[in-house]
mmCIF file of C-alpha atoms in Angstrom:
data_model
loop_
_atom_site.group_PDB
_atom_site.id
_atom_site.type_symbol
_atom_site.label_atom_id
_atom_site.label_comp_id
_atom_site.label_asym_id
_atom_site.label_seq_id
_atom_site.Cartn_x
_atom_site.Cartn_y
_atom_site.Cartn_z
ATOM 1 C CA MET G 80 39.395 -21.994 -73.759
ATOM 2 C CA ARG G 81 38.082 -25.270 -72.086
ATOM 3 C CA TYR G 82 34.802 -24.618 -74.199
ATOM 4 C CA TYR G 83 36.582 -24.279 -77.496
ATOM 5 C CA GLY G 84 39.539 -26.632 -77.281
ATOM 6 C CA ASN G 85 42.255 -24.255 -78.377
ATOM 7 C CA LYS G 86 42.741 -20.708 -79.511
ATOM 8 C CA GLY G 87 42.301 -21.200 -83.184
ATOM 9 C CA LYS G 88 38.763 -22.231 -82.406
ATOM 10 C CA LEU G 89 38.168 -19.682 -79.932
ATOM 11 C CA PHE G 90 39.271 -16.933 -82.105
ATOM 12 C CA ALA G 91 37.123 -18.481 -85.136
ATOM 13 C CA ALA G 92 33.922 -18.000 -82.648
ATOM 14 C CA ALA G 93 34.988 -14.486 -81.823
ATOM 15 C CA ALA G 94 35.437 -13.708 -85.403
ATOM 16 C CA ASN G 95 31.880 -13.776 -86.017
ATOM 17 C CA PHE G 96 30.719 -12.242 -82.391
ATOM 18 C CA ASP G 97 28.039 -9.737 -82.627
ATOM 19 C CA LEU G 98 27.052 -7.922 -79.729
ATOM 20 C CA CYS G 99 23.443 -7.642 -81.179
ATOM 21 C CA LEU G 100 23.238 -3.967 -79.805
ATOM 22 C CA PRO G 101 19.816 -2.734 -79.626
ATOM 23 C CA GLU G 102 18.962 0.230 -81.661
ATOM 24 C CA LEU G 103 19.816 2.870 -78.935
ATOM 25 C CA SER G 104 18.285 5.758 -80.818
ATOM 26 C CA ALA G 105 14.953 4.060 -80.132
ATOM 27 C CA VAL G 106 15.428 4.247 -76.241
ATOM 28 C CA SER G 107 14.510 7.197 -74.277
ATOM 29 C CA HIS G 108 17.823 9.275 -73.109
ATOM 30 C CA GLU G 109 16.776 8.508 -69.418
ATOM 31 C CA GLU G 110 16.644 4.928 -70.008
ATOM 32 C CA LEU G 111 20.133 4.512 -71.794
ATOM 33 C CA GLY G 112 22.108 3.511 -68.984
ATOM 34 C CA THR G 113 19.496 0.723 -68.071
ATOM 35 C CA VAL G 114 19.027 -0.577 -71.661
ATOM 36 C CA ILE G 115 22.998 -0.852 -71.986
ATOM 37 C CA VAL G 116 23.577 -2.598 -68.484
ATOM 38 C CA GLN G 117 20.794 -5.127 -69.213
ATOM 39 C CA HIS G 118 21.903 -5.717 -72.764
ATOM 40 C CA PHE G 119 25.413 -6.498 -71.766
ATOM 41 C CA LEU G 120 24.573 -8.417 -68.774
ATOM 42 C CA GLU G 121 22.219 -10.516 -71.100
ATOM 43 C CA ARG G 122 24.973 -11.083 -73.770
ATOM 44 C CA TRP G 123 27.375 -12.236 -71.017
ATOM 45 C CA GLU G 124 25.093 -14.424 -69.624
ATOM 46 C CA VAL G 125 23.588 -15.983 -72.818
ATOM 47 C CA ASP G 126 27.192 -16.492 -74.871
ATOM 48 C CA ASP G 127 30.117 -17.740 -73.361
ATOM 49 C CA THR G 128 32.307 -16.538 -76.105
ATOM 50 C CA MET G 129 32.897 -12.926 -74.757
ATOM 51 C CA VAL G 130 34.110 -14.483 -71.359
ATOM 52 C CA ALA G 131 36.432 -16.645 -73.017
ATOM 53 C CA LEU G 132 37.624 -13.895 -75.328
ATOM 54 C CA LEU G 133 38.167 -11.701 -72.340
ATOM 55 C CA ARG G 134 40.044 -14.199 -70.528
ATOM 56 C CA ALA G 135 42.465 -14.845 -73.273
ATOM 57 C CA ALA G 136 42.688 -10.923 -73.868
ATOM 58 C CA VAL G 137 44.538 -10.431 -70.744
ATOM 59 C CA SER G 138 47.597 -12.611 -71.929
ATOM 60 C CA ASN G 139 47.137 -13.001 -75.636
ATOM 61 C CA GLU G 140 47.740 -10.158 -78.175
ATOM 62 C CA GLU G 141 45.285 -11.688 -80.897
ATOM 63 C CA ALA G 142 42.474 -11.866 -78.473
ATOM 64 C CA ARG G 143 43.247 -8.448 -77.173
ATOM 65 C CA LEU G 144 42.893 -7.091 -80.823
ATOM 66 C CA ARG G 145 39.696 -9.052 -81.361
ATOM 67 C CA MET G 146 38.290 -7.087 -78.364
ATOM 68 C CA VAL G 147 39.555 -3.880 -79.311
ATOM 69 C CA GLU G 148 37.983 -4.778 -82.794
ATOM 70 C CA ILE G 149 34.552 -5.690 -81.537
ATOM 71 C CA PHE G 150 34.530 -2.167 -79.599
ATOM 72 C CA THR G 151 35.678 -0.298 -82.635
ATOM 73 C CA ASP G 152 33.381 -1.879 -85.207
ATOM 74 C CA GLN G 153 30.286 -2.472 -82.916
ATOM 75 C CA SER G 154 30.145 -0.450 -79.665
ATOM 76 C CA LEU G 155 31.555 2.723 -81.005
ATOM 77 C CA PRO G 156 29.532 3.424 -84.013
ATOM 78 C CA ALA G 157 26.284 3.047 -81.808
ATOM 79 C CA PHE G 158 27.447 5.756 -79.441
ATOM 80 C CA GLU G 159 28.623 8.035 -82.101
ATOM 81 C CA GLU G 160 24.974 7.667 -83.530
ATOM 82 C CA LEU G 161 23.793 9.019 -80.156
ATOM 83 C CA LEU G 162 26.605 11.312 -78.515
ATOM 84 C CA THR G 163 28.556 14.116 -80.267
ATOM 85 C CA ASP G 164 30.321 15.236 -77.505
ATOM 86 C CA HIS G 165 33.315 12.879 -76.734
ATOM 87 C CA ALA G 166 31.483 9.804 -77.998
ATOM 88 C CA ALA G 167 34.389 7.687 -78.245
ATOM 89 C CA GLU G 168 35.667 8.770 -74.614
ATOM 90 C CA ARG G 169 32.280 7.806 -73.335
ATOM 91 C CA ALA G 170 31.860 4.874 -75.137
ATOM 92 C CA ALA G 171 35.374 3.537 -74.041
ATOM 93 C CA LEU G 172 34.543 4.290 -70.484
ATOM 94 C CA ILE G 173 31.170 2.470 -70.616
ATOM 95 C CA GLY G 174 33.109 -0.519 -72.194
ATOM 96 C CA GLY G 175 35.595 -0.319 -69.386
ATOM 97 C CA GLN G 176 32.660 -0.301 -66.762
ATOM 98 C CA MET G 177 31.225 -3.469 -68.356
ATOM 99 C CA ILE G 178 34.587 -5.016 -68.850
ATOM 100 C CA GLY G 179 35.482 -4.581 -65.457
ATOM 101 C CA PHE G 180 32.123 -6.074 -64.023
ATOM 102 C CA ALA G 181 32.374 -9.075 -66.439
ATOM 103 C CA VAL G 182 36.129 -9.744 -64.823
ATOM 104 C CA CYS G 183 34.538 -9.769 -61.274
ATOM 105 C CA ARG G 184 31.489 -11.768 -62.324
ATOM 106 C CA TYR G 185 32.573 -14.359 -64.810
ATOM 107 C CA ILE G 186 36.212 -14.520 -64.569
ATOM 108 C CA LEU G 187 37.475 -13.876 -60.939
ATOM 109 C CA ARG G 188 33.942 -14.792 -59.757
ATOM 110 C CA LEU G 189 33.676 -12.476 -56.689
ATOM 111 C CA SER G 190 31.185 -13.650 -54.405
ATOM 112 C CA PRO G 191 29.311 -10.531 -53.652
ATOM 113 C CA VAL G 192 29.108 -10.014 -57.453
ATOM 114 C CA ILE G 193 28.034 -13.440 -58.506
ATOM 115 C CA GLU G 194 25.353 -13.396 -55.793
ATOM 116 C CA MET G 195 23.733 -10.498 -57.195
ATOM 117 C CA THR G 196 20.402 -10.765 -59.234
ATOM 118 C CA HIS G 197 20.099 -9.364 -62.519
ATOM 119 C CA GLN G 198 17.946 -6.737 -61.147
ATOM 120 C CA ASP G 199 20.496 -5.626 -58.534
ATOM 121 C CA ILE G 200 23.266 -5.396 -61.057
ATOM 122 C CA VAL G 201 21.220 -3.075 -63.307
ATOM 123 C CA ASN G 202 20.042 -1.045 -60.311
ATOM 124 C CA TRP G 203 23.912 -0.466 -59.141
ATOM 125 C CA MET G 204 25.352 0.005 -62.454
ATOM 126 C CA ALA G 205 22.819 1.719 -64.873
ATOM 127 C CA PRO G 206 23.253 5.164 -63.167
ATOM 128 C CA ILE G 207 26.878 4.787 -63.492
ATOM 129 C CA VAL G 208 26.587 4.123 -67.238
ATOM 130 C CA GLN G 209 23.961 6.964 -67.555
ATOM 131 C CA GLN G 210 26.462 9.452 -65.775
ATOM 132 C CA TYR G 211 29.106 8.562 -68.326
ATOM 133 C CA ILE G 212 26.381 9.738 -70.944
ATOM 134 C CA ASP G 213 25.135 12.712 -69.297
ATOM 135 C CA THR G 214 28.104 14.053 -67.532
ATOM 136 C CA PRO G 215 29.539 17.166 -69.170
ATOM 137 C CA ALA G 216 33.157 16.552 -70.544
ATOM 138 C CA PRO G 217 35.917 17.836 -68.298
#
């Protein structure tokens, strides 16, 4: 919130937040994990709104609900277009992976994670995200 001054200003910025998701249907299936990780990494690095909102969501119900709304309104529809088998579960697991990463890199600032290059992050995380897309549901 140090960037926004107060929760009201943070929530006003978050109200208009757009993940700017790429057109995933135009991406080859084998590259989806890579494209998703690259995209979210770029969004986290370029716009501090999501980091501030994530930090607030841990202890503030309004911020938590806004994060859920962003997922429900933006991420989930993009995955539902691609995946007919357990799309909501797969989208939630991918979102959890990306949020966990964001907590480690931007909030906790864990040394090994903040020292990684973008390419290192993509190389480590893209196969995991791709696995959420490809692995048959239990």
